[in-house]
mmCIF file of C-alpha atoms and ligand atoms in Angstrom:
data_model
loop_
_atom_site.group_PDB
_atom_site.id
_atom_site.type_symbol
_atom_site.label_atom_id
_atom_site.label_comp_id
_atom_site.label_asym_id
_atom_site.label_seq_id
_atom_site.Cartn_x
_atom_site.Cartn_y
_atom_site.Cartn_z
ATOM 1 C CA UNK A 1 -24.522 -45.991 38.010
ATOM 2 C CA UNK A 2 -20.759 -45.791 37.796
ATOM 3 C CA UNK A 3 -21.194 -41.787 38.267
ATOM 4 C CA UNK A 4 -23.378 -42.580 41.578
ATOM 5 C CA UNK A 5 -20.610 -44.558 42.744
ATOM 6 C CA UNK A 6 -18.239 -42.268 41.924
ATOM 7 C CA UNK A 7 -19.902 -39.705 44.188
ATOM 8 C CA UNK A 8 -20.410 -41.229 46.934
ATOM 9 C CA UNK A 9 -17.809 -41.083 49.789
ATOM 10 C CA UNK A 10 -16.339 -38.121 47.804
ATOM 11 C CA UNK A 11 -15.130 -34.611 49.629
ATOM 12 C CA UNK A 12 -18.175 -33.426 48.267
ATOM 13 C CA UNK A 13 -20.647 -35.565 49.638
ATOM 14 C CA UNK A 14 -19.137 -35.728 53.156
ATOM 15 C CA UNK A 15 -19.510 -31.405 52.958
ATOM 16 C CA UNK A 16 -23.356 -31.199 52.259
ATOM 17 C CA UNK A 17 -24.056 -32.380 55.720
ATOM 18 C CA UNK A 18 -27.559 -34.594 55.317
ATOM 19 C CA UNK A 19 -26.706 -35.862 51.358
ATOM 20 C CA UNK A 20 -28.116 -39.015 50.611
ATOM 21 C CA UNK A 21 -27.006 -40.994 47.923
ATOM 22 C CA UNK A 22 -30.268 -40.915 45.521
ATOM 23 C CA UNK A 23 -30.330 -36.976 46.183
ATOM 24 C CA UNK A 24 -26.515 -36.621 44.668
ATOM 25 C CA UNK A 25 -27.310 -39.004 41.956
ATOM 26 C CA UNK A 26 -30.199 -36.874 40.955
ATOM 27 C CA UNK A 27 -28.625 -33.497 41.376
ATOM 28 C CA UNK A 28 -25.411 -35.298 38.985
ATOM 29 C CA UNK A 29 -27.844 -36.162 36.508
ATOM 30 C CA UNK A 30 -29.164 -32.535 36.381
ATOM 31 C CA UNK A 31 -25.937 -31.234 36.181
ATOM 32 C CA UNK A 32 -25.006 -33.463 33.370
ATOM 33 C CA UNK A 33 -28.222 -32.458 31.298
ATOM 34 C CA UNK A 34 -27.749 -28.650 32.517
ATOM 35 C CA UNK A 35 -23.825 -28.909 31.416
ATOM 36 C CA UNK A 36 -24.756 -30.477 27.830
ATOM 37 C CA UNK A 37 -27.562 -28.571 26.924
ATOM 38 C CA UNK A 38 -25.495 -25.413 27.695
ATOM 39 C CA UNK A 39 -22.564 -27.089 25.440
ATOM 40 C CA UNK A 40 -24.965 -27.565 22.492
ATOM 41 C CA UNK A 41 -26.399 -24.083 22.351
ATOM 42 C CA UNK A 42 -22.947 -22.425 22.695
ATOM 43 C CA UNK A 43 -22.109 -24.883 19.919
ATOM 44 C CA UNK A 44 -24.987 -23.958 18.207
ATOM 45 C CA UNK A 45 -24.932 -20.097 18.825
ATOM 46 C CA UNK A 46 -21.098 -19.990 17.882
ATOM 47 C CA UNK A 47 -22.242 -21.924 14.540
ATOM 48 C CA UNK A 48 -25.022 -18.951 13.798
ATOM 49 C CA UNK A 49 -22.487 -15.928 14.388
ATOM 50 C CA UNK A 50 -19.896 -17.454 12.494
ATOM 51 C CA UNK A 51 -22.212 -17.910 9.666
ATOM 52 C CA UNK A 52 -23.858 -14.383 10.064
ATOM 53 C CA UNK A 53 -19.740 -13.322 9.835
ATOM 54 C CA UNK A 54 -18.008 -15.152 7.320
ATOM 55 C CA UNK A 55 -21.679 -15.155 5.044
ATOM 56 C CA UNK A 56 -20.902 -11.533 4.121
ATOM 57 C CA UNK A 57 -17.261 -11.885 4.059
ATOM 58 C CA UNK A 58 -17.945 -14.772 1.428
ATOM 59 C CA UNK A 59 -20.072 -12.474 -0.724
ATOM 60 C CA UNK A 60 -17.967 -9.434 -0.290
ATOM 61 C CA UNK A 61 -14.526 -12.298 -1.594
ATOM 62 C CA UNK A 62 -17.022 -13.147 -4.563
ATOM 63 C CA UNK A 63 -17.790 -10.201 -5.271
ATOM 64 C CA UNK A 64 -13.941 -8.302 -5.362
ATOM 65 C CA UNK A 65 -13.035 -11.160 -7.562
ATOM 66 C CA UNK A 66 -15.572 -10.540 -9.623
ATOM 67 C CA UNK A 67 -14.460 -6.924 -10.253
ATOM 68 C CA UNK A 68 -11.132 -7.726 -10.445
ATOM 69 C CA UNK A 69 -12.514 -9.467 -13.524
ATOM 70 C CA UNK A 70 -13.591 -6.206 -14.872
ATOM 71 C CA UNK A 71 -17.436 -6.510 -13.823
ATOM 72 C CA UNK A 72 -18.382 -3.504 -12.643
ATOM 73 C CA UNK A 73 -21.609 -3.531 -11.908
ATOM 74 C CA UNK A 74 -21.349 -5.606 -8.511
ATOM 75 C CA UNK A 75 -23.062 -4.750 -5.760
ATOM 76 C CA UNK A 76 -23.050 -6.605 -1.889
ATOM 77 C CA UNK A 77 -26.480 -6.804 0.354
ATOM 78 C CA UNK A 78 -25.979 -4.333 3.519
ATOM 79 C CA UNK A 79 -27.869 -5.984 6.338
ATOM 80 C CA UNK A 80 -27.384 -4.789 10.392
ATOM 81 C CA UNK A 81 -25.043 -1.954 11.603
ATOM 82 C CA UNK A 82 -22.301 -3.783 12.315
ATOM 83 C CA UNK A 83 -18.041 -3.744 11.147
ATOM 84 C CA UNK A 84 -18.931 -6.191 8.595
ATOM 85 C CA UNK A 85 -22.074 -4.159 7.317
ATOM 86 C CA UNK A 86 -20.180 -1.007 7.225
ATOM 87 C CA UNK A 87 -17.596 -2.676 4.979
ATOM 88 C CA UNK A 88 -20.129 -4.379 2.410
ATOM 89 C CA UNK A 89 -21.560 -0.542 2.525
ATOM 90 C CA UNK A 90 -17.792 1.257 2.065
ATOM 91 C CA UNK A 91 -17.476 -1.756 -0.855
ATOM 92 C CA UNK A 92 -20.523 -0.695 -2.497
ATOM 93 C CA UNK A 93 -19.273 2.950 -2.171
ATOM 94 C CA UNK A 94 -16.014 1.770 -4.033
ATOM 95 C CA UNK A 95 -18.159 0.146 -6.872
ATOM 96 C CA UNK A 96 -19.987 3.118 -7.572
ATOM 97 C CA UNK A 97 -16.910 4.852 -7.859
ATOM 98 C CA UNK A 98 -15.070 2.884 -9.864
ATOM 99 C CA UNK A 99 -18.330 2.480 -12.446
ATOM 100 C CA UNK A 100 -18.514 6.340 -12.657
ATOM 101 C CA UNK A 101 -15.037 6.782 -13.516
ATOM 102 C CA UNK A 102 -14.628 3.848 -16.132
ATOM 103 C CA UNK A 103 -17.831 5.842 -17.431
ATOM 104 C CA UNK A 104 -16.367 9.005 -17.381
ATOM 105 C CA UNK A 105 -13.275 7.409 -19.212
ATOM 106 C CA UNK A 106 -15.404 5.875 -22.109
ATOM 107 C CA UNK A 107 -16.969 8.951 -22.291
ATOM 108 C CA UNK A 108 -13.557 10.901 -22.843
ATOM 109 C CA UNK A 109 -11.988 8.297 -25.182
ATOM 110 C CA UNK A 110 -15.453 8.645 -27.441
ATOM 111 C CA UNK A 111 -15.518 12.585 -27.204
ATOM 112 C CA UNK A 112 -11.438 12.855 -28.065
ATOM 113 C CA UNK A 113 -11.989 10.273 -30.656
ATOM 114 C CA UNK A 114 -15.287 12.504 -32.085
ATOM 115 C CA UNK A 115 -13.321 16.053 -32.055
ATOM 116 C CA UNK A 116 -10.049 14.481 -33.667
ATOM 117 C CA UNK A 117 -12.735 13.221 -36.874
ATOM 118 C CA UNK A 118 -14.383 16.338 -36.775
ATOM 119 C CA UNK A 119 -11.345 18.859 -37.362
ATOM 120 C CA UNK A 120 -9.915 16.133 -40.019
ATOM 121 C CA UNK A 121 -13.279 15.815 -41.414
ATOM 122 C CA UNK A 122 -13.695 19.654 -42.114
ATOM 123 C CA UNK A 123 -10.202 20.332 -43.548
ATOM 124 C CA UNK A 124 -11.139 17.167 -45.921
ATOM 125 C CA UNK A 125 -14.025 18.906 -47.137
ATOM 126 C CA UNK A 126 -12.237 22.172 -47.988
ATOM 127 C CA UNK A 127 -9.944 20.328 -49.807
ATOM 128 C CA UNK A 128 -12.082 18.475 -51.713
ATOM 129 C CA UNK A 129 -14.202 21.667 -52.602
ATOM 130 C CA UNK A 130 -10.725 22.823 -54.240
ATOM 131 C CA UNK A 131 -10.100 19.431 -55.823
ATOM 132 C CA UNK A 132 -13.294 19.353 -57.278
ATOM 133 C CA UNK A 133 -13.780 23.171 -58.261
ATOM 134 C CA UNK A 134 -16.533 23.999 -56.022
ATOM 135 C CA UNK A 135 -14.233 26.195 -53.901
ATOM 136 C CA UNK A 136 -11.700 28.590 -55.225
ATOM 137 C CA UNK A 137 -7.834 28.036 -54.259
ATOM 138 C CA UNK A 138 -7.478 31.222 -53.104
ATOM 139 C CA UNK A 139 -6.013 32.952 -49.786
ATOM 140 C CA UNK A 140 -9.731 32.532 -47.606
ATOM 141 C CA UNK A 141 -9.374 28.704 -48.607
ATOM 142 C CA UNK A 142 -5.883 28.434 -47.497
ATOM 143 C CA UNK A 143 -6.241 30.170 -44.179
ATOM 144 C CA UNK A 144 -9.966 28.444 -43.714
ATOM 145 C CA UNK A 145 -7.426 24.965 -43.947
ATOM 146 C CA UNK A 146 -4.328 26.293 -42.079
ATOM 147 C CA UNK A 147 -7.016 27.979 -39.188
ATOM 148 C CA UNK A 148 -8.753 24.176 -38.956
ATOM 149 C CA UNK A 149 -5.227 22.670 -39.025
ATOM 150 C CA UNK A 150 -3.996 24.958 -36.303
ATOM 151 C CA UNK A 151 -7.090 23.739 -34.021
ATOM 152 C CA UNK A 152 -5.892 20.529 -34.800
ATOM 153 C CA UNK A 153 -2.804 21.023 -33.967
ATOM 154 C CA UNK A 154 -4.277 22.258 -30.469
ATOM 155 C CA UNK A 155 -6.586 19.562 -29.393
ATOM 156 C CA UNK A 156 -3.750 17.070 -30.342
ATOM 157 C CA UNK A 157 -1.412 19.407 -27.622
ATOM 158 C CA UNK A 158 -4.461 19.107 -25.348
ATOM 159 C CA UNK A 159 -4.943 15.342 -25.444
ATOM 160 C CA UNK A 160 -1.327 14.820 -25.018
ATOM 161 C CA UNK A 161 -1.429 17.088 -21.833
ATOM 162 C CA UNK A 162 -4.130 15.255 -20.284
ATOM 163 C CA UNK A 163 -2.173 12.445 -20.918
ATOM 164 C CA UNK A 164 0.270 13.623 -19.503
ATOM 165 C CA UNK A 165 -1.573 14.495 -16.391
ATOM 166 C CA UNK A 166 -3.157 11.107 -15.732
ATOM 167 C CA UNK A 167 0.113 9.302 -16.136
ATOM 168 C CA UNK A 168 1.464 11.219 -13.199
ATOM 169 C CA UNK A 169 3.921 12.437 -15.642
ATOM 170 C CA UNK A 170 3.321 16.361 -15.533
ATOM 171 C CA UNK A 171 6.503 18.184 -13.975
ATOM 172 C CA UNK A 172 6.697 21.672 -13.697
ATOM 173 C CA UNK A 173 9.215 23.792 -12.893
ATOM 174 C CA UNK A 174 9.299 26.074 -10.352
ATOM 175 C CA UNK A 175 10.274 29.670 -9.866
ATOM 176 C CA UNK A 176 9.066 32.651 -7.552
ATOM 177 C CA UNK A 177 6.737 35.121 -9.727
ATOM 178 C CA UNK A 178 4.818 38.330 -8.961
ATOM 179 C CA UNK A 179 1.175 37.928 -10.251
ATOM 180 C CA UNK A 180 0.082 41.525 -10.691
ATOM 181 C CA UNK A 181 3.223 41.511 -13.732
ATOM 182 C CA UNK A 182 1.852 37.565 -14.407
ATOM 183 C CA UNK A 183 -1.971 39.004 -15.297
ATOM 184 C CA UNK A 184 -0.821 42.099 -16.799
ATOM 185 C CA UNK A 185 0.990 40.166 -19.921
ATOM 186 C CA UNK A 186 -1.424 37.581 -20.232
ATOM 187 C CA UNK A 187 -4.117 40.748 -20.703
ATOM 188 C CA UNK A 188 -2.053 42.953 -22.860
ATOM 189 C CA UNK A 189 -1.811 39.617 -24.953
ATOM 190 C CA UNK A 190 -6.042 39.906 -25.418
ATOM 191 C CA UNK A 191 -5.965 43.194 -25.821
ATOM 192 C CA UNK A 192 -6.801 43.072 -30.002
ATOM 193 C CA UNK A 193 -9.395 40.213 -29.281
ATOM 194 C CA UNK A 194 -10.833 42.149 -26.283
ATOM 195 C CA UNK A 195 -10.793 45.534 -28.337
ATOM 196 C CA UNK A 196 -12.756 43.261 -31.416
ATOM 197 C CA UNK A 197 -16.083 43.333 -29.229
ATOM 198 C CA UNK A 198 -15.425 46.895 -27.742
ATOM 199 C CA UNK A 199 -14.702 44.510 -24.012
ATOM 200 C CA UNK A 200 -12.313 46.612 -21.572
ATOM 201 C CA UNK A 201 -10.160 44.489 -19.847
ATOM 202 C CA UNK A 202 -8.824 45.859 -16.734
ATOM 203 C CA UNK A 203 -5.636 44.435 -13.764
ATOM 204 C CA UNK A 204 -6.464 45.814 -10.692
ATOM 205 C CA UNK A 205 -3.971 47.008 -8.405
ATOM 206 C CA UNK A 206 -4.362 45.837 -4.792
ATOM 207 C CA UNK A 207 -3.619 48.241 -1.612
ATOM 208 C CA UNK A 208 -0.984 45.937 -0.492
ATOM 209 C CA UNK A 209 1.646 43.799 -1.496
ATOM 210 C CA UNK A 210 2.159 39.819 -1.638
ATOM 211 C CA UNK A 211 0.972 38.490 -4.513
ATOM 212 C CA UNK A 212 3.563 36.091 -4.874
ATOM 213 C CA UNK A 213 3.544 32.303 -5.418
ATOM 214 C CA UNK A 214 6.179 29.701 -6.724
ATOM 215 C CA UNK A 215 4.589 28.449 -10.359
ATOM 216 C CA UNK A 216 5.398 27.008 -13.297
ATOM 217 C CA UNK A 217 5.268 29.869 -15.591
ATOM 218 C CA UNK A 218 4.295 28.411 -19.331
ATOM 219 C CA UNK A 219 1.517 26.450 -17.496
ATOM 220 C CA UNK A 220 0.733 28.699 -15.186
ATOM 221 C CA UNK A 221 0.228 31.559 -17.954
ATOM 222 C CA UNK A 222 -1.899 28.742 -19.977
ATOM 223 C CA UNK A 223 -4.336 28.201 -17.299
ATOM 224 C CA UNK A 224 -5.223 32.340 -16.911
ATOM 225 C CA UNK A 225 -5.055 32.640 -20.895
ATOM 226 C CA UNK A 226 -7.896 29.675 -20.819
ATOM 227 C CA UNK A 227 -9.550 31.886 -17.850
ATOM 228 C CA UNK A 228 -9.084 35.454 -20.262
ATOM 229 C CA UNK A 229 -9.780 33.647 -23.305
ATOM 230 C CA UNK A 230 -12.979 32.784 -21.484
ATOM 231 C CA UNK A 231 -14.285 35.642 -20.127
ATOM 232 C CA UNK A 232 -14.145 37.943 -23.557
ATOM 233 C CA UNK A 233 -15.578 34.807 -25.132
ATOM 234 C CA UNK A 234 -17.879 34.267 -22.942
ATOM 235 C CA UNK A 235 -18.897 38.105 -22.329
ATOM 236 C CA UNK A 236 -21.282 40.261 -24.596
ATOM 237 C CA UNK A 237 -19.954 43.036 -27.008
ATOM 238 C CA UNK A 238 -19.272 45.954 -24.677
ATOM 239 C CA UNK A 239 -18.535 44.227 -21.702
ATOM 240 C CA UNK A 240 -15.786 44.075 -18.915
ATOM 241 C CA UNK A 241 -13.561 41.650 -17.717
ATOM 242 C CA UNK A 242 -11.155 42.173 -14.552
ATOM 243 C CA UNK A 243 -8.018 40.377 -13.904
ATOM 244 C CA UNK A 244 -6.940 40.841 -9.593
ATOM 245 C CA UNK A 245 -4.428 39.200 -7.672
ATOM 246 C CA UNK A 246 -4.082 39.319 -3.969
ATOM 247 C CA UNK A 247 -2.629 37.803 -0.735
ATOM 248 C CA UNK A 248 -5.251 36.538 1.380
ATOM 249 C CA UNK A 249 -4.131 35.308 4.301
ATOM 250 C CA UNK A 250 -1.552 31.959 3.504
ATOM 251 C CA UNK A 251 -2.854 32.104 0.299
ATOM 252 C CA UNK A 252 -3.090 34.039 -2.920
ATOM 253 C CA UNK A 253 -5.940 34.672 -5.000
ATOM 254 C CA UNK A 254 -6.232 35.707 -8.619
ATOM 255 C CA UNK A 255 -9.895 36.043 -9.976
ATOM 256 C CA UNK A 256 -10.759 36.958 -13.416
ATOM 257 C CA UNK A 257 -14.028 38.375 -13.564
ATOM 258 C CA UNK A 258 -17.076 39.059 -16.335
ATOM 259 C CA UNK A 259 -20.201 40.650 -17.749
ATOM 260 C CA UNK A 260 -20.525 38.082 -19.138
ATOM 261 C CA UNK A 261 -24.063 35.198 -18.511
ATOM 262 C CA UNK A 262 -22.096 33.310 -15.504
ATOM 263 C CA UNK A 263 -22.053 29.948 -14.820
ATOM 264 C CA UNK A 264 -25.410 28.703 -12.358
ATOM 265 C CA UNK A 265 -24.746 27.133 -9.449
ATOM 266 C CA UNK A 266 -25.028 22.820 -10.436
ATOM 267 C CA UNK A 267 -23.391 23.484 -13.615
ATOM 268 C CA UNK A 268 -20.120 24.898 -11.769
ATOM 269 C CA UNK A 269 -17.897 22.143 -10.466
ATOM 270 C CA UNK A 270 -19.640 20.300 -14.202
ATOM 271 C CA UNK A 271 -17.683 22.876 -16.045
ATOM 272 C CA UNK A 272 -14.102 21.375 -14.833
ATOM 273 C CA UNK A 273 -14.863 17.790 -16.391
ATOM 274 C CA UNK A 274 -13.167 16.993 -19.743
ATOM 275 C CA UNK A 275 -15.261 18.196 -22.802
ATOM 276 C CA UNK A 276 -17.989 19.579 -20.765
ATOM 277 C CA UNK A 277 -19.498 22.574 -22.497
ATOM 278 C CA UNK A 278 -22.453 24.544 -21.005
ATOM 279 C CA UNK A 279 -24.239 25.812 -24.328
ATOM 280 C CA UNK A 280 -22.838 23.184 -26.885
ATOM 281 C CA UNK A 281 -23.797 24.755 -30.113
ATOM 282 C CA UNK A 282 -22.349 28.180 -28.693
ATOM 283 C CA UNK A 283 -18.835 26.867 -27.615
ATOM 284 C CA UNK A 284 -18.984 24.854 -30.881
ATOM 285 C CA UNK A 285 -19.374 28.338 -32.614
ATOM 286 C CA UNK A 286 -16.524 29.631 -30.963
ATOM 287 C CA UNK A 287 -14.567 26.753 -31.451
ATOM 288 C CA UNK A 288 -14.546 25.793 -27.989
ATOM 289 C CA UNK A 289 -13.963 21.929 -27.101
ATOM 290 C CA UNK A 290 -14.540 21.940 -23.068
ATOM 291 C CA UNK A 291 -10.907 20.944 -22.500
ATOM 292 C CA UNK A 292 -9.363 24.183 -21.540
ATOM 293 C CA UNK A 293 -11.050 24.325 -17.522
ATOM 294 C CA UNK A 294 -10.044 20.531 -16.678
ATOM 295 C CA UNK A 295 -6.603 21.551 -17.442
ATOM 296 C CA UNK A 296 -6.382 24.364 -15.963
ATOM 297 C CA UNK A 297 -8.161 22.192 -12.598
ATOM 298 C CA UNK A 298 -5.323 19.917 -13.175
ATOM 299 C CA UNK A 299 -2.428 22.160 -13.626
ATOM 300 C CA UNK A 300 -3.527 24.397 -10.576
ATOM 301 C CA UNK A 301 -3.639 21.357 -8.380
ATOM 302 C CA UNK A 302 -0.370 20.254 -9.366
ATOM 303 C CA UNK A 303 0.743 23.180 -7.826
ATOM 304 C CA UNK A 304 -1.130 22.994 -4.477
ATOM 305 C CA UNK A 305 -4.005 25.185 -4.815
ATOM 306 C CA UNK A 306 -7.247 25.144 -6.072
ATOM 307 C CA UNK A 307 -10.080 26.810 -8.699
ATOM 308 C CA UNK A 308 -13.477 27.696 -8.104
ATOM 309 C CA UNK A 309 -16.596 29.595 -9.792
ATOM 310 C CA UNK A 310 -18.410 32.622 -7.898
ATOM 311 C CA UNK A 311 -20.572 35.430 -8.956
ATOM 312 C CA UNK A 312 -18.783 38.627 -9.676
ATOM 313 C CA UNK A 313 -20.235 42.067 -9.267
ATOM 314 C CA UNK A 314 -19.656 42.726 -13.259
ATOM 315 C CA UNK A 315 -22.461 40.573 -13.385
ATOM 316 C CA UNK A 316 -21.269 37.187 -14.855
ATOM 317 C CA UNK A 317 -18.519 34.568 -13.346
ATOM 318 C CA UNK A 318 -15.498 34.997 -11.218
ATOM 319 C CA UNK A 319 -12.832 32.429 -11.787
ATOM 320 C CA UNK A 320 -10.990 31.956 -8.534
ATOM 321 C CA UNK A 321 -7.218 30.755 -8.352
ATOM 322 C CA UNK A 322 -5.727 29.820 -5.178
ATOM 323 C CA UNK A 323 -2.207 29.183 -4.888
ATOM 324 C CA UNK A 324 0.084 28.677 -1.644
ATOM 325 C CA UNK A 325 1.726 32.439 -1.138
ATOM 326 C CA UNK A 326 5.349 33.108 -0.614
ATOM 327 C CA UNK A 327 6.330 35.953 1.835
ATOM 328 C CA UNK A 328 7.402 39.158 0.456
ATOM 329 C CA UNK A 329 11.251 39.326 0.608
ATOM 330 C CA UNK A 330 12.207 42.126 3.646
HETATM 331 P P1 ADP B 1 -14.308 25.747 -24.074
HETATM 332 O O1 ADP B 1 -13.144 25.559 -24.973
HETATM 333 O O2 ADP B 1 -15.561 25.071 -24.525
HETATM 334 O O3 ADP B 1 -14.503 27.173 -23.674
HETATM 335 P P2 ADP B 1 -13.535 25.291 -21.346
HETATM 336 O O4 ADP B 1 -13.117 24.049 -20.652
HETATM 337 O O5 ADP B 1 -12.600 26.445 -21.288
HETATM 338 O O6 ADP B 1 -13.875 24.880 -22.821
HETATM 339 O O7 ADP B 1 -14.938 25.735 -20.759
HETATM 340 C C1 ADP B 1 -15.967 24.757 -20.541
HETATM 341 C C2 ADP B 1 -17.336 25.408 -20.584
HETATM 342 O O8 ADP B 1 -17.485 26.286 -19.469
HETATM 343 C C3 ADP B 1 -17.557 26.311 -21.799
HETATM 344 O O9 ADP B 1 -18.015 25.549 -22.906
HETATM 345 C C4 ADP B 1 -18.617 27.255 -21.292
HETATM 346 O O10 ADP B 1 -19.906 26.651 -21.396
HETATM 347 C C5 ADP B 1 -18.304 27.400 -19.808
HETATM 348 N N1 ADP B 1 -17.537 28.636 -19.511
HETATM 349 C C6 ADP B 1 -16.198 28.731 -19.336
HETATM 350 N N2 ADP B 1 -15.820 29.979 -19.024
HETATM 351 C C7 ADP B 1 -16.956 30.703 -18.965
HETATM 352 C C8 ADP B 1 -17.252 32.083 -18.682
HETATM 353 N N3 ADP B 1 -16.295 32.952 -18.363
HETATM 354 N N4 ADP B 1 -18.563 32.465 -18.726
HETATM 355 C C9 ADP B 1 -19.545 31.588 -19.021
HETATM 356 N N5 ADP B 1 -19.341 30.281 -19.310
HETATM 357 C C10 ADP B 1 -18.063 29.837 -19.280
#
């Protein structure tokens, strides 16, 4: 009763005018319980919260640690729409990514790996069709072997470009060019390939001036002999193929067009990825190794703009460069 004593005579007893002592013990006593039982649940709600926070925290901790170990398959439970759910759900996002592109780089070590054998594995066997007197040593057999090492020779160039690409170590060099003059040498250079299949190739002229942009020239004339190349490969015997360039806006935009089949609509942004061909056995026929798009992506992007697939009114695909323009000099 030490609290009861306490009370009584206190400021607080005098105010509440009629108080008697066993009231104010009473009302103490329910003030006690009411003030600990409110201590223990906050004690108790604080507990749950914390543990409803730093639960998920402690799985998403595990879980980084255990990619950092190189398992990627690792996935954290999303529960409740709060911060900490949106994270585990952003983390899980980041795992998928990371699994797709350690796929996609498996994949690519495995294809380069599978072309290199191939082209060594063919010029072997022409050799060894000499060596052992199946096939004659004559002038076929030695260009057969120097056209084989010559795609070789390629792929090896285009390997070492993507290389150089992902290493961040791709510089180009600059300078101002006109594209009209750009697409008019890179079709001239087709011309005997294009003439072959009986394909007109055609640079259109536009009504007005502009089509300017800073590039890197040797790259920038690989990526629209990839995009040429293409399109007579690509387009039936007989068939067109148009080569524009023109300002649009803060941009400038080259298409090369085709007769040719086109590309439908989920297989075009596929079409960009390293070694992705459409019709395998009929880019394997012409040689093709689904390198020569991702590239060109990459080499276009280097320089600001972008490439993209849409129908043309030849009838097949429209390849679609997009470059940062320069203004025409007064
Ligand atoms: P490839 O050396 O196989 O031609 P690319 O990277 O240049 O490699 O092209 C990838 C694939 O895109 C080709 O295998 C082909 O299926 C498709 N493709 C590219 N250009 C065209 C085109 N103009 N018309 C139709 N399909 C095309």
């Amino acid at each position: 009763m030490r609290l009861k004593s306490a009370m009584i005579g206190t400021p607080w007893a005098r105010c509440i005018p009629g108080a008697n002592e066993l009231f104010l013990a009473k009302l103490m006593k329910t003030l006690s319980i009411a003030i600990l039982v409110s201590a223990a649940l906050a004690a108790l709600l604080g507990l749950g919260l914390s543990i409803q926070i730093t639960r998920p925290l402690a799985l998403l901790d595990g879980a980084a640690r255990r990619i950092a170990a190189g398992e990627l398959a690792v996935m954290v439970p999303v529960s409740g729409r709060d911060e900490v759910a949106s994270l585990s759900a952003s983390f899980n996002a980041m795992t998928e990514e990371l699994k797709r592109l350690d796929e996609a780089k498996r994949r690519i070590i495995a294809d380069s790996a599978h072309e290199r054998r191939t082209r060594v594995t063919l010029i072997r066997g022409l050799l060894e069709g000499v060596i052992d007197g199946v096939h004659p040593l004559d002038m076929d057999m030695i260009k057969s072997v120097h056209d084989e090492t010559l795609r070789l020779s390629r792929l090896i160039d285009m390997l070492h470009e993507l290389e150089l690409i992902d290493s961040g170590e791709l510089k180009l060099s600059l300078d101002e060019v006109e594209l009209i003059p750009a697409l008019e040498k890179a079709a001239s250079l087709f011309g005997p390939s294009a003439g072959e299949k009986g394909i007109c190739i055609e640079v259109g002229r536009p009504d007005t001036d502009g089509a300017r942009a800073r590039v890197d020239v040797l790259r920038f004339d690989e990526v629209l002999y990839n995009l040429i190349g293409n399109a007579i490969k690509y387009s039936p015997k007989g068939g067109k193929v148009l080569c524009t360039a023109r300002r649009a806006g803060p941009s400038v935009r080259v298409a090369i067009e085709d007769s040719g089949p086109g590309i439908p609509e989920p297989e075009r942004e596929k079409v960009f990825e390293r070694f992705y061909r459409m019709d395998k056995s009929r880019a394997q026929d012409s040689g093709g190794r689904g390198l020569g798009l991702s590239i060109g992506f990459e080499i276009v992007k280097a320089h600001g703009g972008s490439i993209g697939i849409e129908d043309s009114p030849l009838g097949g695909s429209s390849f679609v460069v997009t470059l940062p323009a320069i203004p025409t000099p007064a």
